[in-house]
mmCIF file of C-alpha atoms in Angstrom:
data_model
loop_
_atom_site.group_PDB
_atom_site.id
_atom_site.type_symbol
_atom_site.label_atom_id
_atom_site.label_comp_id
_atom_site.label_asym_id
_atom_site.label_seq_id
_atom_site.Cartn_x
_atom_site.Cartn_y
_atom_site.Cartn_z
ATOM 1 C CA ALA A 193 -64.864 145.192 63.192
ATOM 2 C CA GLN A 194 -62.665 142.598 61.443
ATOM 3 C CA ARG A 195 -61.979 143.878 57.446
ATOM 4 C CA VAL A 196 -59.642 142.765 54.730
ATOM 5 C CA THR A 197 -58.602 145.280 52.015
ATOM 6 C CA GLN A 198 -57.278 144.187 48.480
ATOM 7 C CA PRO A 199 -56.362 147.616 46.864
ATOM 8 C CA GLU A 200 -55.746 146.197 43.401
ATOM 9 C CA LYS A 201 -58.680 144.793 41.430
ATOM 10 C CA LEU A 202 -56.726 143.518 38.449
ATOM 11 C CA LEU A 203 -53.010 142.804 38.362
ATOM 12 C CA SER A 204 -51.427 141.946 34.519
ATOM 13 C CA VAL A 205 -48.188 140.810 34.638
ATOM 14 C CA PHE A 206 -45.867 138.818 31.981
ATOM 15 C CA LYS A 207 -45.224 135.338 32.194
ATOM 16 C CA GLY A 208 -42.031 134.901 34.270
ATOM 17 C CA ALA A 209 -42.374 138.176 36.033
ATOM 18 C CA PRO A 210 -42.691 138.595 39.852
ATOM 19 C CA VAL A 211 -46.125 138.707 41.621
ATOM 20 C CA GLU A 212 -47.251 140.231 44.666
ATOM 21 C CA LEU A 213 -50.745 140.851 45.378
ATOM 22 C CA LYS A 214 -51.701 142.745 48.228
ATOM 23 C CA CYS A 215 -53.732 142.416 51.170
ATOM 24 C CA ASN A 216 -54.357 144.297 54.468
ATOM 25 C CA TYR A 217 -56.380 143.630 57.177
ATOM 26 C CA SER A 218 -57.829 145.117 60.437
ATOM 27 C CA TYR A 219 -58.429 142.579 63.614
ATOM 28 C CA SER A 220 -58.430 143.216 67.022
ATOM 29 C CA GLY A 221 -57.137 139.583 67.886
ATOM 30 C CA SER A 222 -54.121 137.625 66.606
ATOM 31 C CA PRO A 223 -55.162 137.047 62.903
ATOM 32 C CA GLU A 224 -55.219 133.668 61.122
ATOM 33 C CA LEU A 225 -55.438 134.488 57.425
ATOM 34 C CA PHE A 226 -55.850 132.679 54.446
ATOM 35 C CA TRP A 227 -55.476 133.291 50.802
ATOM 36 C CA TYR A 228 -58.275 131.664 48.423
ATOM 37 C CA VAL A 229 -58.012 131.265 44.744
ATOM 38 C CA GLN A 230 -60.942 130.906 42.152
ATOM 39 C CA TYR A 231 -59.895 129.721 38.919
ATOM 40 C CA SER A 232 -62.401 130.281 35.908
ATOM 41 C CA ARG A 233 -65.511 128.451 36.444
ATOM 42 C CA GLN A 234 -64.278 126.610 39.622
ATOM 43 C CA ARG A 235 -64.968 126.793 42.717
ATOM 44 C CA LEU A 236 -63.235 128.884 45.584
ATOM 45 C CA GLN A 237 -60.369 126.636 47.391
ATOM 46 C CA LEU A 238 -57.765 127.572 49.571
ATOM 47 C CA LEU A 239 -54.157 128.375 48.522
ATOM 48 C CA LEU A 240 -52.649 128.625 51.550
ATOM 49 C CA ARG A 241 -53.124 129.864 55.323
ATOM 50 C CA HIS A 242 -50.238 131.817 57.088
ATOM 51 C CA ILE A 243 -50.044 129.273 60.162
ATOM 52 C CA SER A 244 -48.851 126.416 57.949
ATOM 53 C CA ARG A 245 -45.911 128.752 56.467
ATOM 54 C CA GLU A 246 -45.710 126.407 53.388
ATOM 55 C CA SER A 247 -45.421 127.293 49.685
ATOM 56 C CA ILE A 248 -48.227 126.098 47.350
ATOM 57 C CA LYS A 249 -47.975 126.136 43.801
ATOM 58 C CA GLY A 250 -44.810 128.312 44.351
ATOM 59 C CA PHE A 251 -46.908 131.011 46.229
ATOM 60 C CA THR A 252 -45.830 132.320 49.636
ATOM 61 C CA ALA A 253 -47.674 134.711 52.223
ATOM 62 C CA ASP A 254 -45.908 136.447 55.250
ATOM 63 C CA LEU A 255 -47.760 137.774 58.036
ATOM 64 C CA ASN A 256 -46.560 141.349 59.055
ATOM 65 C CA LYS A 257 -48.160 142.257 62.234
ATOM 66 C CA GLY A 258 -46.312 145.513 62.096
ATOM 67 C CA GLU A 259 -48.052 146.397 58.639
ATOM 68 C CA THR A 260 -51.058 144.486 59.347
ATOM 69 C CA SER A 261 -50.317 142.704 55.843
ATOM 70 C CA PHE A 262 -50.550 139.368 54.301
ATOM 71 C CA HIS A 263 -49.022 139.941 50.724
ATOM 72 C CA LEU A 264 -49.073 136.908 48.580
ATOM 73 C CA LYS A 265 -45.955 136.676 46.269
ATOM 74 C CA LYS A 266 -44.549 134.185 43.276
ATOM 75 C CA PRO A 267 -41.267 135.089 41.934
ATOM 76 C CA PHE A 268 -41.959 133.611 38.445
ATOM 77 C CA ALA A 269 -45.620 133.824 37.456
ATOM 78 C CA GLN A 270 -47.218 131.188 35.273
ATOM 79 C CA GLU A 271 -50.037 131.267 32.743
ATOM 80 C CA GLU A 272 -52.081 128.806 34.887
ATOM 81 C CA ASP A 273 -51.966 131.231 37.757
ATOM 82 C CA SER A 274 -54.385 133.354 36.181
ATOM 83 C CA ALA A 275 -57.405 133.481 38.435
ATOM 84 C CA MET A 276 -59.178 135.461 41.213
ATOM 85 C CA TYR A 277 -57.304 135.717 44.453
ATOM 86 C CA TYR A 278 -58.997 136.375 47.626
ATOM 87 C CA CYS A 279 -57.496 137.258 51.075
ATOM 88 C CA ALA A 280 -59.829 136.112 53.707
ATOM 89 C CA LEU A 281 -59.832 136.446 57.640
ATOM 90 C CA PRO A 282 -61.719 133.541 59.377
ATOM 91 C CA ALA A 283 -63.327 133.891 62.576
ATOM 92 C CA SER A 284 -67.002 132.440 62.960
ATOM 93 C CA LYS A 285 -67.025 133.553 59.167
ATOM 94 C CA LEU A 286 -64.939 134.261 56.356
ATOM 95 C CA THR A 287 -64.354 138.065 55.758
ATOM 96 C CA PHE A 288 -63.194 138.435 52.115
ATOM 97 C CA GLY A 289 -61.352 140.872 50.635
ATOM 98 C CA THR A 290 -62.672 142.259 47.443
ATOM 99 C CA GLY A 291 -60.379 140.174 45.492
ATOM 100 C CA THR A 292 -57.564 140.502 43.026
ATOM 101 C CA ARG A 293 -57.972 139.271 39.348
ATOM 102 C CA LEU A 294 -54.364 138.065 38.335
ATOM 103 C CA GLN A 295 -53.790 137.804 34.626
ATOM 104 C CA VAL A 296 -50.760 136.392 33.528
ATOM 105 C CA THR A 297 -49.840 137.237 29.791
ATOM 106 C CA LEU A 298 -47.320 135.891 27.441
ATOM 107 C CA ALA B 262 -62.135 112.456 48.510
ATOM 108 C CA ALA B 263 -65.546 113.420 48.891
ATOM 109 C CA GLY B 264 -66.242 117.701 48.430
ATOM 110 C CA VAL B 265 -69.103 119.592 49.052
ATOM 111 C CA ILE B 266 -71.953 119.426 47.092
ATOM 112 C CA GLN B 267 -74.930 121.803 46.166
ATOM 113 C CA SER B 268 -77.795 121.308 44.376
ATOM 114 C CA PRO B 269 -79.306 122.596 42.119
ATOM 115 C CA ARG B 270 -76.220 123.977 39.790
ATOM 116 C CA HIS B 271 -78.588 126.254 37.859
ATOM 117 C CA LEU B 272 -81.702 127.660 38.728
ATOM 118 C CA ILE B 273 -83.962 130.047 36.711
ATOM 119 C CA LYS B 274 -86.777 131.467 38.798
ATOM 120 C CA GLU B 275 -89.041 134.461 38.029
ATOM 121 C CA LYS B 276 -89.708 137.213 40.277
ATOM 122 C CA ARG B 277 -91.650 136.857 43.479
ATOM 123 C CA GLU B 278 -90.954 133.179 43.085
ATOM 124 C CA THR B 279 -89.209 131.129 45.824
ATOM 125 C CA ALA B 280 -86.380 128.929 45.637
ATOM 126 C CA THR B 281 -84.558 126.159 47.711
ATOM 127 C CA LEU B 282 -80.860 125.663 47.655
ATOM 128 C CA LYS B 283 -79.115 122.760 49.027
ATOM 129 C CA CYS B 284 -75.849 121.906 50.690
ATOM 130 C CA TYR B 285 -73.904 118.481 51.545
ATOM 131 C CA PRO B 286 -70.917 119.144 53.551
ATOM 132 C CA ILE B 287 -67.909 116.916 53.709
ATOM 133 C CA PRO B 288 -68.613 114.052 56.039
ATOM 134 C CA ARG B 289 -67.776 114.629 59.616
ATOM 135 C CA HIS B 290 -67.910 118.421 59.012
ATOM 136 C CA ASP B 291 -70.386 120.022 61.493
ATOM 137 C CA THR B 292 -70.509 123.335 60.115
ATOM 138 C CA VAL B 293 -72.163 124.999 57.067
ATOM 139 C CA TYR B 294 -71.645 128.408 55.615
ATOM 140 C CA TRP B 295 -73.920 130.113 53.144
ATOM 141 C CA TYR B 296 -72.407 132.900 50.694
ATOM 142 C CA GLN B 297 -73.786 135.205 47.930
ATOM 143 C CA GLN B 298 -71.325 136.463 45.262
ATOM 144 C CA GLY B 299 -73.166 138.797 42.923
ATOM 145 C CA PRO B 300 -71.455 139.315 39.179
ATOM 146 C CA GLY B 301 -68.247 140.773 39.792
ATOM 147 C CA GLN B 302 -68.809 140.977 43.447
ATOM 148 C CA ASP B 303 -66.763 139.141 46.241
ATOM 149 C CA PRO B 304 -68.285 136.688 48.373
ATOM 150 C CA GLN B 305 -70.721 138.271 50.887
ATOM 151 C CA PHE B 306 -71.165 135.783 53.878
ATOM 152 C CA LEU B 307 -74.973 135.140 54.518
ATOM 153 C CA ILE B 308 -75.358 132.791 57.374
ATOM 154 C CA SER B 309 -73.791 129.741 59.330
ATOM 155 C CA PHE B 310 -74.530 126.986 61.023
ATOM 156 C CA TYR B 311 -72.799 124.788 63.717
ATOM 157 C CA GLU B 312 -74.595 121.506 65.207
ATOM 158 C CA LYS B 313 -77.491 122.528 63.588
ATOM 159 C CA MET B 314 -77.991 125.746 65.345
ATOM 160 C CA GLN B 315 -77.502 129.024 63.704
ATOM 161 C CA SER B 316 -73.962 130.399 64.467
ATOM 162 C CA ASP B 317 -73.472 133.669 62.642
ATOM 163 C CA LYS B 318 -75.503 135.863 60.378
ATOM 164 C CA GLY B 319 -74.148 138.159 57.860
ATOM 165 C CA SER B 320 -76.195 139.974 55.083
ATOM 166 C CA ILE B 321 -78.994 137.800 54.968
ATOM 167 C CA PRO B 322 -82.230 139.293 53.632
ATOM 168 C CA ASP B 323 -85.468 138.833 55.631
ATOM 169 C CA ARG B 324 -86.931 137.222 53.016
ATOM 170 C CA PHE B 325 -84.435 134.327 53.162
ATOM 171 C CA SER B 326 -83.965 131.563 55.828
ATOM 172 C CA ALA B 327 -81.655 128.247 55.995
ATOM 173 C CA GLN B 328 -81.367 125.616 58.637
ATOM 174 C CA GLN B 329 -79.197 122.721 59.019
ATOM 175 C CA PHE B 330 -80.432 119.489 59.367
ATOM 176 C CA SER B 331 -79.880 116.335 61.539
ATOM 177 C CA ASP B 332 -77.845 114.499 58.441
ATOM 178 C CA TYR B 333 -75.999 118.258 58.455
ATOM 179 C CA HIS B 334 -76.704 119.189 54.986
ATOM 180 C CA SER B 335 -78.311 122.852 54.924
ATOM 181 C CA GLU B 336 -80.922 124.539 52.914
ATOM 182 C CA LEU B 337 -81.003 127.928 52.143
ATOM 183 C CA ASN B 338 -84.819 128.965 51.200
ATOM 184 C CA MET B 339 -85.378 132.192 49.201
ATOM 185 C CA SER B 340 -88.813 133.560 48.975
ATOM 186 C CA SER B 341 -90.423 136.792 46.841
ATOM 187 C CA LEU B 342 -87.333 136.474 44.805
ATOM 188 C CA GLU B 343 -86.163 139.917 43.192
ATOM 189 C CA LEU B 344 -83.694 140.572 40.232
ATOM 190 C CA GLY B 345 -81.012 141.540 42.548
ATOM 191 C CA ASP B 346 -80.900 138.029 43.989
ATOM 192 C CA SER B 347 -79.430 136.660 40.970
ATOM 193 C CA ALA B 348 -75.981 135.348 41.989
ATOM 194 C CA LEU B 349 -73.688 132.542 42.768
ATOM 195 C CA TYR B 350 -74.594 130.921 45.904
ATOM 196 C CA PHE B 351 -71.866 129.000 47.539
ATOM 197 C CA CYS B 352 -71.983 126.892 50.427
ATOM 198 C CA ALA B 353 -68.887 125.762 52.519
ATOM 199 C CA SER B 354 -68.053 123.254 55.465
ATOM 200 C CA SER B 355 -65.795 122.996 57.813
ATOM 201 C CA PRO B 356 -64.894 120.372 60.815
ATOM 202 C CA GLY B 357 -66.080 123.254 63.449
ATOM 203 C CA THR B 358 -66.186 126.949 63.920
ATOM 204 C CA GLY B 359 -63.472 129.317 64.225
ATOM 205 C CA PHE B 360 -60.101 129.607 62.129
ATOM 206 C CA TYR B 361 -60.805 126.202 60.170
ATOM 207 C CA GLU B 362 -60.195 125.887 56.552
ATOM 208 C CA GLN B 363 -63.823 126.098 54.583
ATOM 209 C CA TYR B 364 -64.181 123.963 51.954
ATOM 210 C CA PHE B 365 -66.203 125.332 49.307
ATOM 211 C CA GLY B 366 -68.948 123.656 47.028
ATOM 212 C CA PRO B 367 -69.149 124.213 43.279
ATOM 213 C CA GLY B 368 -72.054 126.896 43.797
ATOM 214 C CA THR B 369 -75.612 127.423 42.428
ATOM 215 C CA ARG B 370 -76.086 129.931 39.979
ATOM 216 C CA LEU B 371 -79.783 131.457 40.594
ATOM 217 C CA THR B 372 -81.094 133.613 37.641
ATOM 218 C CA VAL B 373 -84.151 135.816 38.719
ATOM 219 C CA THR B 374 -85.916 136.850 35.487
#
């Protein structure tokens, strides 16, 4: 069965500090993984997907098949990055992780 | 660009009543998904439709039913509402099933009193 684990419910960092949101997955096939973000009172929106290998808003994520991880990273956190972040494994439906709330403080 | 539209945005119902939530996908998207997000919870998949047929089913209670119509919009019907049904209900659409990005609507917040 497919499963996504985000071990941290809350991650609080100072502005300008590096950020790493952890995501581990369990999937029998070749995975395609997404990171979704939900800003306060806004809809879920796709932040990035591993297959595109692009950087969005300074965030990157690398799929590590050996460690079955897809951690989201940003070298310098900004206040506007404060949001809920969900790692998701798509197939016929999205399997979401439990989400990590990123709080960026001054 | 057109996004996923959901109506209503907010709905307040009493226990044992019935509610109908509507979702209008992005034009030319043939797949619709429904998710339920309880307070402080992650989104849980309920059900999905591809080309007007149910394509997958998740943790949807038997009291709930859904369908996708010929114009691809979808409705989630919820009967015998319980307090625990209070949640944010998201609809998402994609241009096919599988590894496509899902575009989410703003959600319908259902409060059962």
